[in-house]
């Protein structure tokens, strides 16, 4: 979505954005707002970030570990 590559995030999982990703997202929003104010048509889609191996790897969300139900 936008300039972000979310990777293999499962529903409900999240990861924090790197500074680079956050800045790219802000720049995209500024460009879109400026084009709307000028009355231009929609811009072409943003360039996709290249995901480097081991960089900004999503953190696995911890699953709820509660008491197991007792079987009777």
GROMACS .gro file of N, CA and C in nm:
model
  216
    1UNK      N    1   0.085  -0.117   0.000
    1UNK     CA    2   0.000   0.000   0.000
    1UNK      C    3   0.089   0.122   0.000
    2UNK      N    4   0.069   0.208  -0.096
    2UNK     CA    5   0.157   0.324  -0.106
    2UNK      C    6   0.300   0.278  -0.125
    3UNK      N    7   0.394   0.349  -0.065
    3UNK     CA    8   0.534   0.310  -0.081
    3UNK      C    9   0.578   0.203   0.019
    4UNK      N   10   0.484   0.139   0.085
    4UNK     CA   11   0.518   0.042   0.189
    4UNK      C   12   0.503  -0.100   0.138
    5UNK      N   13   0.593  -0.185   0.182
    5UNK     CA   14   0.583  -0.328   0.157
    5UNK      C   15   0.564  -0.394   0.293
    6UNK      N   16   0.447  -0.448   0.318
    6UNK     CA   17   0.416  -0.500   0.450
    6UNK      C   18   0.469  -0.640   0.474
    7UNK      N   19   0.509  -0.708   0.369
    7UNK     CA   20   0.566  -0.841   0.387
    7UNK      C   21   0.460  -0.943   0.421
    8UNK      N   22   0.493  -1.033   0.511
    8UNK     CA   23   0.404  -1.145   0.546
    8UNK      C   24   0.327  -1.119   0.674
    9UNK      N   25   0.278  -1.000   0.693
    9UNK     CA   26   0.204  -0.971   0.816
    9UNK      C   27   0.069  -1.041   0.812
   10UNK      N   28   0.038  -1.109   0.917
   10UNK     CA   29  -0.091  -1.175   0.932
   10UNK      C   30  -0.192  -1.072   0.979
   11UNK      N   31  -0.321  -1.097   0.959
   11UNK     CA   32  -0.422  -1.005   1.012
   11UNK      C   33  -0.402  -0.986   1.163
   12UNK      N   34  -0.401  -0.861   1.206
   12UNK     CA   35  -0.383  -0.830   1.347
   12UNK      C   36  -0.238  -0.807   1.387
   13UNK      N   37  -0.142  -0.843   1.302
   13UNK     CA   38  -0.001  -0.818   1.331
   13UNK      C   39   0.036  -0.679   1.284
   14UNK      N   40   0.143  -0.625   1.339
   14UNK     CA   41   0.190  -0.495   1.296
   14UNK      C   42   0.341  -0.489   1.309
   15UNK      N   43   0.399  -0.389   1.248
   15UNK     CA   44   0.540  -0.358   1.266
   15UNK      C   45   0.555  -0.207   1.259
   16UNK      N   46   0.658  -0.157   1.320
   16UNK     CA   47   0.683  -0.014   1.316
   16UNK      C   48   0.750   0.021   1.184
   17UNK      N   49   0.722   0.141   1.134
   17UNK     CA   50   0.784   0.186   1.010
   17UNK      C   51   0.924   0.237   1.038
   18UNK      N   52   1.014   0.215   0.942
   18UNK     CA   53   1.147   0.273   0.954
   18UNK      C   54   1.137   0.422   0.923
   19UNK      N   55   1.239   0.498   0.956
   19UNK     CA   56   1.240   0.641   0.924
   19UNK      C   57   1.225   0.662   0.774
   20UNK      N   58   1.292   0.579   0.697
   20UNK     CA   59   1.286   0.590   0.551
   20UNK      C   60   1.142   0.570   0.501
   21UNK      N   61   1.074   0.469   0.552
   21UNK     CA   62   0.937   0.441   0.510
   21UNK      C   63   0.842   0.553   0.552
   22UNK      N   64   0.858   0.603   0.675
   22UNK     CA   65   0.771   0.711   0.723
   22UNK      C   66   0.791   0.837   0.639
   23UNK      N   67   0.916   0.869   0.606
   23UNK     CA   68   0.944   0.987   0.524
   23UNK      C   69   0.887   0.971   0.383
   24UNK      N   70   0.898   0.851   0.326
   24UNK     CA   71   0.843   0.826   0.193
   24UNK      C   72   0.692   0.842   0.194
   25UNK      N   73   0.628   0.797   0.300
   25UNK     CA   74   0.483   0.810   0.312
   25UNK      C   75   0.441   0.956   0.325
   26UNK      N   76   0.514   1.032   0.407
   26UNK     CA   77   0.485   1.175   0.422
   26UNK      C   78   0.502   1.249   0.288
   27UNK      N   79   0.609   1.216   0.216
   27UNK     CA   80   0.634   1.281   0.086
   27UNK      C   81   0.521   1.251  -0.012
   28UNK      N   82   0.474   1.127  -0.013
   28UNK     CA   83   0.363   1.089  -0.100
   28UNK      C   84   0.238   1.170  -0.068
   29UNK      N   85   0.207   1.185   0.060
   29UNK     CA   86   0.089   1.260   0.101
   29UNK      C   87   0.102   1.406   0.059
   30UNK      N   88   0.220   1.466   0.080
   30UNK     CA   89   0.241   1.606   0.041
   30UNK      C   90   0.222   1.624  -0.109
   31UNK      N   91   0.273   1.530  -0.189
   31UNK     CA   92   0.257   1.538  -0.334
   31UNK      C   93   0.111   1.527  -0.374
   32UNK      N   94   0.039   1.435  -0.312
   32UNK     CA   95  -0.103   1.417  -0.346
   32UNK      C   96  -0.185   1.540  -0.308
   33UNK      N   97  -0.160   1.597  -0.190
   33UNK     CA   98  -0.233   1.716  -0.146
   33UNK      C   99  -0.205   1.831  -0.242
   34UNK      N  100  -0.080   1.850  -0.281
   34UNK     CA  101  -0.044   1.958  -0.372
   34UNK      C  102  -0.111   1.939  -0.508
   35UNK      N  103  -0.118   1.816  -0.559
   35UNK     CA  104  -0.180   1.794  -0.689
   35UNK      C  105  -0.331   1.818  -0.684
   36UNK      N  106  -0.395   1.784  -0.573
   36UNK     CA  107  -0.539   1.810  -0.559
   36UNK      C  108  -0.564   1.959  -0.551
   37UNK      N  109  -0.480   2.031  -0.478
   37UNK     CA  110  -0.496   2.176  -0.467
   37UNK      C  111  -0.478   2.245  -0.602
   38UNK      N  112  -0.392   2.191  -0.687
   38UNK     CA  113  -0.371   2.248  -0.821
   38UNK      C  114  -0.479   2.202  -0.918
   39UNK      N  115  -0.563   2.109  -0.878
   39UNK     CA  116  -0.670   2.060  -0.964
   39UNK      C  117  -0.624   1.959  -1.066
   40UNK      N  118  -0.509   1.898  -1.043
   40UNK     CA  119  -0.457   1.798  -1.136
   40UNK      C  120  -0.528   1.665  -1.114
   41UNK      N  121  -0.517   1.580  -1.215
   41UNK     CA  122  -0.575   1.447  -1.202
   41UNK      C  123  -0.485   1.361  -1.114
   42UNK      N  124  -0.533   1.245  -1.083
   42UNK     CA  125  -0.457   1.154  -0.995
   42UNK      C  126  -0.320   1.125  -1.054
   43UNK      N  127  -0.223   1.120  -0.966
   43UNK     CA  128  -0.086   1.091  -1.007
   43UNK      C  129  -0.070   0.941  -1.028
   44UNK      N  130   0.030   0.902  -1.108
   44UNK     CA  131   0.056   0.758  -1.120
   44UNK      C  132   0.100   0.702  -0.985
   45UNK      N  133   0.087   0.573  -0.968
   45UNK     CA  134   0.122   0.509  -0.841
   45UNK      C  135   0.267   0.533  -0.802
   46UNK      N  136   0.294   0.526  -0.674
   46UNK     CA  137   0.430   0.550  -0.625
   46UNK      C  138   0.523   0.434  -0.658
   47UNK      N  139   0.653   0.462  -0.656
   47UNK     CA  140   0.751   0.356  -0.675
   47UNK      C  141   0.751   0.267  -0.552
   48UNK      N  142   0.767   0.140  -0.575
   48UNK     CA  143   0.772   0.046  -0.463
   48UNK      C  144   0.910   0.044  -0.402
   49UNK      N  145   0.915   0.040  -0.271
   49UNK     CA  146   1.043   0.029  -0.203
   49UNK      C  147   1.101  -0.110  -0.225
   50UNK      N  148   1.231  -0.115  -0.238
   50UNK     CA  149   1.297  -0.243  -0.250
   50UNK      C  150   1.322  -0.295  -0.109
   51UNK      N  151   1.273  -0.412  -0.080
   51UNK     CA  152   1.289  -0.468   0.054
   51UNK      C  153   1.423  -0.540   0.060
   52UNK      N  154   1.508  -0.492   0.149
   52UNK     CA  155   1.638  -0.555   0.166
   52UNK      C  156   1.627  -0.665   0.270
   53UNK      N  157   1.695  -0.774   0.244
   53UNK     CA  158   1.689  -0.890   0.333
   53UNK      C  159   1.735  -0.853   0.474
   54UNK      N  160   1.653  -0.884   0.572
   54UNK     CA  161   1.688  -0.860   0.711
   54UNK      C  162   1.668  -0.717   0.757
   55UNK      N  163   1.617  -0.631   0.672
   55UNK     CA  164   1.600  -0.489   0.705
   55UNK      C  165   1.453  -0.461   0.729
   56UNK      N  166   1.422  -0.399   0.839
   56UNK     CA  167   1.284  -0.364   0.875
   56UNK      C  168   1.195  -0.488   0.871
   57UNK      N  169   1.249  -0.595   0.923
   57UNK     CA  170   1.173  -0.720   0.925
   57UNK      C  171   1.057  -0.707   1.022
   58UNK      N  172   0.937  -0.749   0.981
   58UNK     CA  173   0.823  -0.739   1.072
   58UNK      C  174   0.844  -0.824   1.197
   59UNK      N  175   0.799  -0.772   1.307
   59UNK     CA  176   0.810  -0.843   1.434
   59UNK      C  177   0.683  -0.926   1.451
   60UNK      N  178   0.700  -1.050   1.483
   60UNK     CA  179   0.583  -1.137   1.504
   60UNK      C  180   0.509  -1.091   1.629
   61UNK      N  181   0.380  -1.082   1.616
   61UNK     CA  182   0.298  -1.045   1.731
   61UNK      C  183   0.291  -1.163   1.827
   62UNK      N  184   0.293  -1.133   1.954
   62UNK     CA  185   0.283  -1.239   2.053
   62UNK      C  186   0.138  -1.286   2.059
   63UNK      N  187   0.121  -1.415   2.058
   63UNK     CA  188  -0.013  -1.469   2.069
   63UNK      C  189  -0.052  -1.474   2.215
   64UNK      N  190  -0.179  -1.462   2.240
   64UNK     CA  191  -0.229  -1.468   2.376
   64UNK      C  192  -0.203  -1.607   2.433
   65UNK      N  193  -0.133  -1.609   2.543
   65UNK     CA  194  -0.105  -1.737   2.609
   65UNK      C  195  -0.176  -1.736   2.742
   66UNK      N  196  -0.293  -1.791   2.745
   66UNK     CA  197  -0.371  -1.795   2.868
   66UNK      C  198  -0.379  -1.938   2.919
   67UNK      N  199  -0.458  -1.957   3.019
   67UNK     CA  200  -0.476  -2.091   3.072
   67UNK      C  201  -0.554  -2.175   2.971
   68UNK      N  202  -0.511  -2.298   2.956
   68UNK     CA  203  -0.581  -2.387   2.866
   68UNK      C  204  -0.706  -2.439   2.935
   69UNK      N  205  -0.809  -2.460   2.857
   69UNK     CA  206  -0.933  -2.514   2.913
   69UNK      C  207  -0.911  -2.660   2.952
   70UNK      N  208  -0.964  -2.694   3.064
   70UNK     CA  209  -0.950  -2.832   3.111
   70UNK      C  210  -1.054  -2.920   3.042
   71UNK      N  211  -1.009  -3.034   2.999
   71UNK     CA  212  -1.102  -3.130   2.939
   71UNK      C  213  -1.154  -3.221   3.048
   72UNK      N  214  -1.280  -3.248   3.041
   72UNK     CA  215  -1.343  -3.334   3.143
   72UNK      C  216  -1.377  -3.467   3.083
   0.00000   0.00000   0.00000
